[in-house]
Amino acid sequence: MAEKLLEVQNLKQYFNSGKSNMVKAVDNISFDIFKGETLGLVGESGCGKSTTGRTIIRLYEATEGNVLFNGENVHGKKSKKELKQFNRKMQMIFQDPSASLNSKMKVSDVIAEGIDIHGLAKSKKDRMERVYELLETVGLNREHANRYPHEFSGGQRQRIGIARALAVEPDFIIADEPISALDVSIQAQVVNLMKKLQKEKGLTYLFIAHDLSMVKYISDRIGVMYFGKLVELTTAEELYRNPIHPYTQSLLSAIPLPDPDYERTRVRKTYDPSKHKVQPGEEMEFREVKPGHFVMCSKEEFENYQKQYTATV
């Protein structure tokens, strides 16, 4: 059985907006990520997926709940030494490479920042050799080390961001919409690079995106978020073959295919949350409809989903 690397338990991230308005950006979600896998997290803009990633890595302090990384609680009181060790083992690749790279620093210094903080280089020569090796690992040249971020294309800047994340030899990387700011022709190159690095270095990813087709390509399992809630979680193949939650079905129905005949007859499904039936005093729960396939549903919906599953077995 695969070993758990990350456990998210009843995580909440609430923000105050005005005097009495509370925004429930992440509302009581739970999931695990296993060593060596990629968990994709998808949903519309504003659903809370990026906030989930930023809370996991402690850019935000959790309102409630626990995040366990290698069995240790990420949040709560930590010493500087503990935080430093945690920051080395968990890194983030950001959505906009232009904004996430310091424009006043040379690429060599951008990449080596983590190396310097954690004292990973034995000498200046060792430091530069590490930088050169990282540049070549992400498909760039050692000559690029003396340039500045603005001298590169968007795809190249994202490769620099990946090199920076790899510099401290992390176990886990949160990729927060890492390809959404890139041209379509470049997106596949970056995703293929991430898959290659994962295989070579045994990395574990949380891949956050809204492009379901690309998420399917890179992910082992996929979680679907809607207004701060995790509404469905299963393997990538199962999610596409048998989406259960109506919101997931609506997302998948919106994916265009390069097939004129299909596009002429494609029917887009719309999601109406008011159609969920909940008995008085009952709350929607995240339930395992079939092995490994979890859905946010009421008790009545759960029973109906199970009947449908049993009928197909």
Short mmCIF file of N, CA, C and O in Angstrom, two decimals, residues 72-127:
data_model
loop_
_atom_site.label_atom_id
_atom_site.label_comp_id
_atom_site.label_asym_id
_atom_site.label_seq_id
_atom_site.Cartn_x
_atom_site.Cartn_y
_atom_site.Cartn_z
N GLU A 72 3.76 14.97 10.56
CA GLU A 72 3.93 16.12 11.45
C GLU A 72 3.00 17.25 11.05
O GLU A 72 2.84 17.54 9.86
N ASN A 73 2.41 17.91 12.04
CA ASN A 73 1.46 18.99 11.78
C ASN A 73 2.19 20.22 11.24
O ASN A 73 3.15 20.71 11.84
N VAL A 74 1.75 20.68 10.07
CA VAL A 74 2.38 21.83 9.41
C VAL A 74 2.09 23.13 10.16
O VAL A 74 2.96 23.99 10.31
N HIS A 75 0.85 23.27 10.63
CA HIS A 75 0.43 24.52 11.28
C HIS A 75 0.69 24.47 12.79
O HIS A 75 1.09 23.47 13.34
N GLY A 76 0.43 25.60 13.42
CA GLY A 76 0.71 25.69 14.85
C GLY A 76 2.09 26.27 15.09
O GLY A 76 2.80 26.68 14.17
N LYS A 77 2.48 26.29 16.34
CA LYS A 77 3.74 26.92 16.73
C LYS A 77 4.93 26.07 16.26
O LYS A 77 5.01 24.88 16.52
N LYS A 78 5.86 26.73 15.57
CA LYS A 78 7.05 26.05 15.07
C LYS A 78 8.29 26.89 15.38
O LYS A 78 8.26 28.12 15.34
N SER A 79 9.38 26.21 15.66
CA SER A 79 10.65 26.92 15.84
C SER A 79 11.19 27.31 14.46
O SER A 79 10.76 26.78 13.44
N LYS A 80 12.15 28.24 14.44
CA LYS A 80 12.75 28.65 13.17
C LYS A 80 13.41 27.47 12.46
O LYS A 80 13.34 27.35 11.24
N LYS A 81 14.01 26.59 13.24
CA LYS A 81 14.67 25.41 12.67
C LYS A 81 13.64 24.49 12.02
O LYS A 81 13.87 23.97 10.91
N GLU A 82 12.51 24.28 12.70
CA GLU A 82 11.45 23.41 12.16
C GLU A 82 10.87 24.00 10.88
O GLU A 82 10.63 23.28 9.91
N LEU A 83 10.63 25.32 10.88
CA LEU A 83 10.08 25.98 9.69
C LEU A 83 11.05 25.90 8.52
O LEU A 83 10.65 25.69 7.38
N LYS A 84 12.33 26.06 8.82
CA LYS A 84 13.34 26.01 7.77
C LYS A 84 13.39 24.63 7.14
O LYS A 84 13.46 24.49 5.92
N GLN A 85 13.32 23.59 7.96
CA GLN A 85 13.34 22.22 7.46
C GLN A 85 12.09 21.93 6.64
O GLN A 85 12.16 21.29 5.58
N PHE A 86 10.95 22.41 7.13
CA PHE A 86 9.68 22.23 6.42
C PHE A 86 9.73 22.91 5.06
O PHE A 86 9.32 22.35 4.04
N ASN A 87 10.25 24.15 5.04
CA ASN A 87 10.31 24.91 3.79
C ASN A 87 11.22 24.25 2.76
O ASN A 87 11.05 24.44 1.55
N ARG A 88 12.17 23.49 3.22
CA ARG A 88 13.05 22.79 2.28
C ARG A 88 12.33 21.60 1.66
O ARG A 88 12.52 21.29 0.47
N LYS A 89 11.53 20.90 2.44
CA LYS A 89 10.88 19.68 1.96
C LYS A 89 9.64 19.94 1.11
O LYS A 89 9.19 19.08 0.36
N MET A 90 9.05 21.14 1.24
CA MET A 90 7.84 21.49 0.49
C MET A 90 8.06 22.80 -0.25
O MET A 90 8.38 23.81 0.36
N GLN A 91 7.92 22.78 -1.56
CA GLN A 91 8.14 23.97 -2.38
C GLN A 91 6.91 24.27 -3.24
O GLN A 91 6.01 23.43 -3.36
N MET A 92 6.91 25.46 -3.84
CA MET A 92 5.76 25.87 -4.65
C MET A 92 6.22 26.46 -5.98
O MET A 92 7.21 27.18 -6.04
N ILE A 93 5.48 26.12 -7.03
CA ILE A 93 5.66 26.74 -8.34
C ILE A 93 4.43 27.61 -8.56
O ILE A 93 3.30 27.14 -8.47
N PHE A 94 4.66 28.89 -8.85
CA PHE A 94 3.56 29.85 -8.91
C PHE A 94 3.01 30.01 -10.32
O PHE A 94 3.65 29.66 -11.32
N GLN A 95 1.81 30.57 -10.39
CA GLN A 95 1.09 30.74 -11.64
C GLN A 95 1.80 31.67 -12.62
O GLN A 95 1.95 31.36 -13.79
N ASP A 96 2.24 32.82 -12.13
CA ASP A 96 2.82 33.84 -13.00
C ASP A 96 4.33 33.91 -12.80
O ASP A 96 4.80 34.49 -11.82
N PRO A 97 5.11 33.33 -13.70
CA PRO A 97 6.56 33.33 -13.52
C PRO A 97 7.16 34.73 -13.55
O PRO A 97 8.20 34.97 -12.94
N SER A 98 6.51 35.66 -14.23
CA SER A 98 7.02 37.03 -14.29
C SER A 98 6.97 37.70 -12.92
O SER A 98 7.89 38.41 -12.51
N ALA A 99 5.89 37.46 -12.19
CA ALA A 99 5.71 38.09 -10.88
C ALA A 99 6.46 37.37 -9.78
O ALA A 99 6.82 37.97 -8.77
N SER A 100 6.71 36.07 -9.96
CA SER A 100 7.31 35.29 -8.87
C SER A 100 8.84 35.30 -8.88
O SER A 100 9.47 34.82 -7.94
N LEU A 101 9.43 35.83 -9.96
CA LEU A 101 10.89 35.91 -10.04
C LEU A 101 11.34 37.35 -9.84
O LEU A 101 10.79 38.26 -10.46
N ASN A 102 12.32 37.57 -8.98
CA ASN A 102 12.83 38.91 -8.71
C ASN A 102 13.55 39.45 -9.94
O ASN A 102 14.59 38.93 -10.34
N SER A 103 13.00 40.51 -10.55
CA SER A 103 13.53 41.04 -11.80
C SER A 103 14.91 41.67 -11.65
O SER A 103 15.63 41.86 -12.63
N LYS A 104 15.30 41.99 -10.41
CA LYS A 104 16.58 42.64 -10.16
C LYS A 104 17.71 41.64 -9.90
O LYS A 104 18.87 42.03 -9.76
N MET A 105 17.36 40.39 -9.81
CA MET A 105 18.35 39.35 -9.53
C MET A 105 18.69 38.57 -10.80
O MET A 105 17.81 38.29 -11.62
N LYS A 106 19.94 38.21 -10.95
CA LYS A 106 20.34 37.33 -12.05
C LYS A 106 19.73 35.95 -11.81
O LYS A 106 19.46 35.56 -10.67
N VAL A 107 19.55 35.21 -12.88
CA VAL A 107 18.95 33.88 -12.80
C VAL A 107 19.75 32.99 -11.84
O VAL A 107 19.17 32.21 -11.08
N SER A 108 21.07 33.11 -11.86
CA SER A 108 21.89 32.29 -10.97
C SER A 108 21.54 32.53 -9.50
O SER A 108 21.48 31.59 -8.70
N ASP A 109 21.28 33.79 -9.15
CA ASP A 109 20.95 34.14 -7.76
C ASP A 109 19.51 33.76 -7.42
O ASP A 109 19.22 33.40 -6.28
N VAL A 110 18.61 33.86 -8.41
CA VAL A 110 17.22 33.43 -8.20
C VAL A 110 17.17 31.95 -7.84
O VAL A 110 16.53 31.53 -6.87
N ILE A 111 17.87 31.15 -8.64
CA ILE A 111 17.87 29.70 -8.42
C ILE A 111 18.61 29.32 -7.14
O ILE A 111 18.19 28.41 -6.42
N ALA A 112 19.70 30.04 -6.85
CA ALA A 112 20.55 29.67 -5.71
C ALA A 112 20.07 30.23 -4.39
O ALA A 112 20.67 29.95 -3.35
N GLU A 113 18.98 30.99 -4.39
CA GLU A 113 18.51 31.61 -3.14
C GLU A 113 18.26 30.56 -2.06
O GLU A 113 18.68 30.70 -0.91
N GLY A 114 17.56 29.49 -2.43
CA GLY A 114 17.29 28.42 -1.47
C GLY A 114 18.55 27.68 -1.07
O GLY A 114 18.71 27.27 0.09
N ILE A 115 19.46 27.51 -2.01
CA ILE A 115 20.74 26.86 -1.72
C ILE A 115 21.50 27.65 -0.66
O ILE A 115 22.08 27.09 0.27
N ASP A 116 21.48 28.99 -0.80
CA ASP A 116 22.17 29.86 0.16
C ASP A 116 21.50 29.80 1.54
O ASP A 116 22.19 29.69 2.56
N ILE A 117 20.18 29.87 1.56
CA ILE A 117 19.44 29.89 2.83
C ILE A 117 19.69 28.62 3.62
O ILE A 117 19.87 28.65 4.85
N HIS A 118 19.73 27.49 2.93
CA HIS A 118 19.87 26.20 3.61
C HIS A 118 21.32 25.71 3.67
O HIS A 118 21.58 24.61 4.17
N GLY A 119 22.24 26.51 3.18
CA GLY A 119 23.66 26.16 3.26
C GLY A 119 24.00 24.86 2.56
O GLY A 119 24.77 24.04 3.08
N LEU A 120 23.47 24.68 1.35
CA LEU A 120 23.65 23.41 0.65
C LEU A 120 24.92 23.35 -0.20
O LEU A 120 25.31 22.27 -0.64
N ALA A 121 25.52 24.51 -0.47
CA ALA A 121 26.73 24.54 -1.30
C ALA A 121 27.98 24.64 -0.43
O ALA A 121 28.01 25.39 0.54
N LYS A 122 29.00 23.88 -0.79
CA LYS A 122 30.24 23.86 -0.01
C LYS A 122 31.13 25.06 -0.33
O LYS A 122 31.98 25.46 0.48
N SER A 123 30.97 25.63 -1.53
CA SER A 123 31.81 26.74 -1.97
C SER A 123 31.09 27.50 -3.08
O SER A 123 30.04 27.05 -3.57
N LYS A 124 31.65 28.63 -3.51
CA LYS A 124 31.07 29.39 -4.61
C LYS A 124 31.07 28.57 -5.90
O LYS A 124 30.13 28.63 -6.69
N LYS A 125 32.12 27.79 -6.08
CA LYS A 125 32.20 26.94 -7.26
C LYS A 125 31.12 25.87 -7.24
O LYS A 125 30.45 25.61 -8.26
N ASP A 126 30.92 25.25 -6.08
CA ASP A 126 29.88 24.23 -5.92
C ASP A 126 28.50 24.85 -6.15
O ASP A 126 27.64 24.24 -6.78
N ARG A 127 28.31 26.06 -5.65
CA ARG A 127 27.04 26.78 -5.82
C ARG A 127 26.72 26.95 -7.31
O ARG A 127 25.61 26.67 -7.76
#
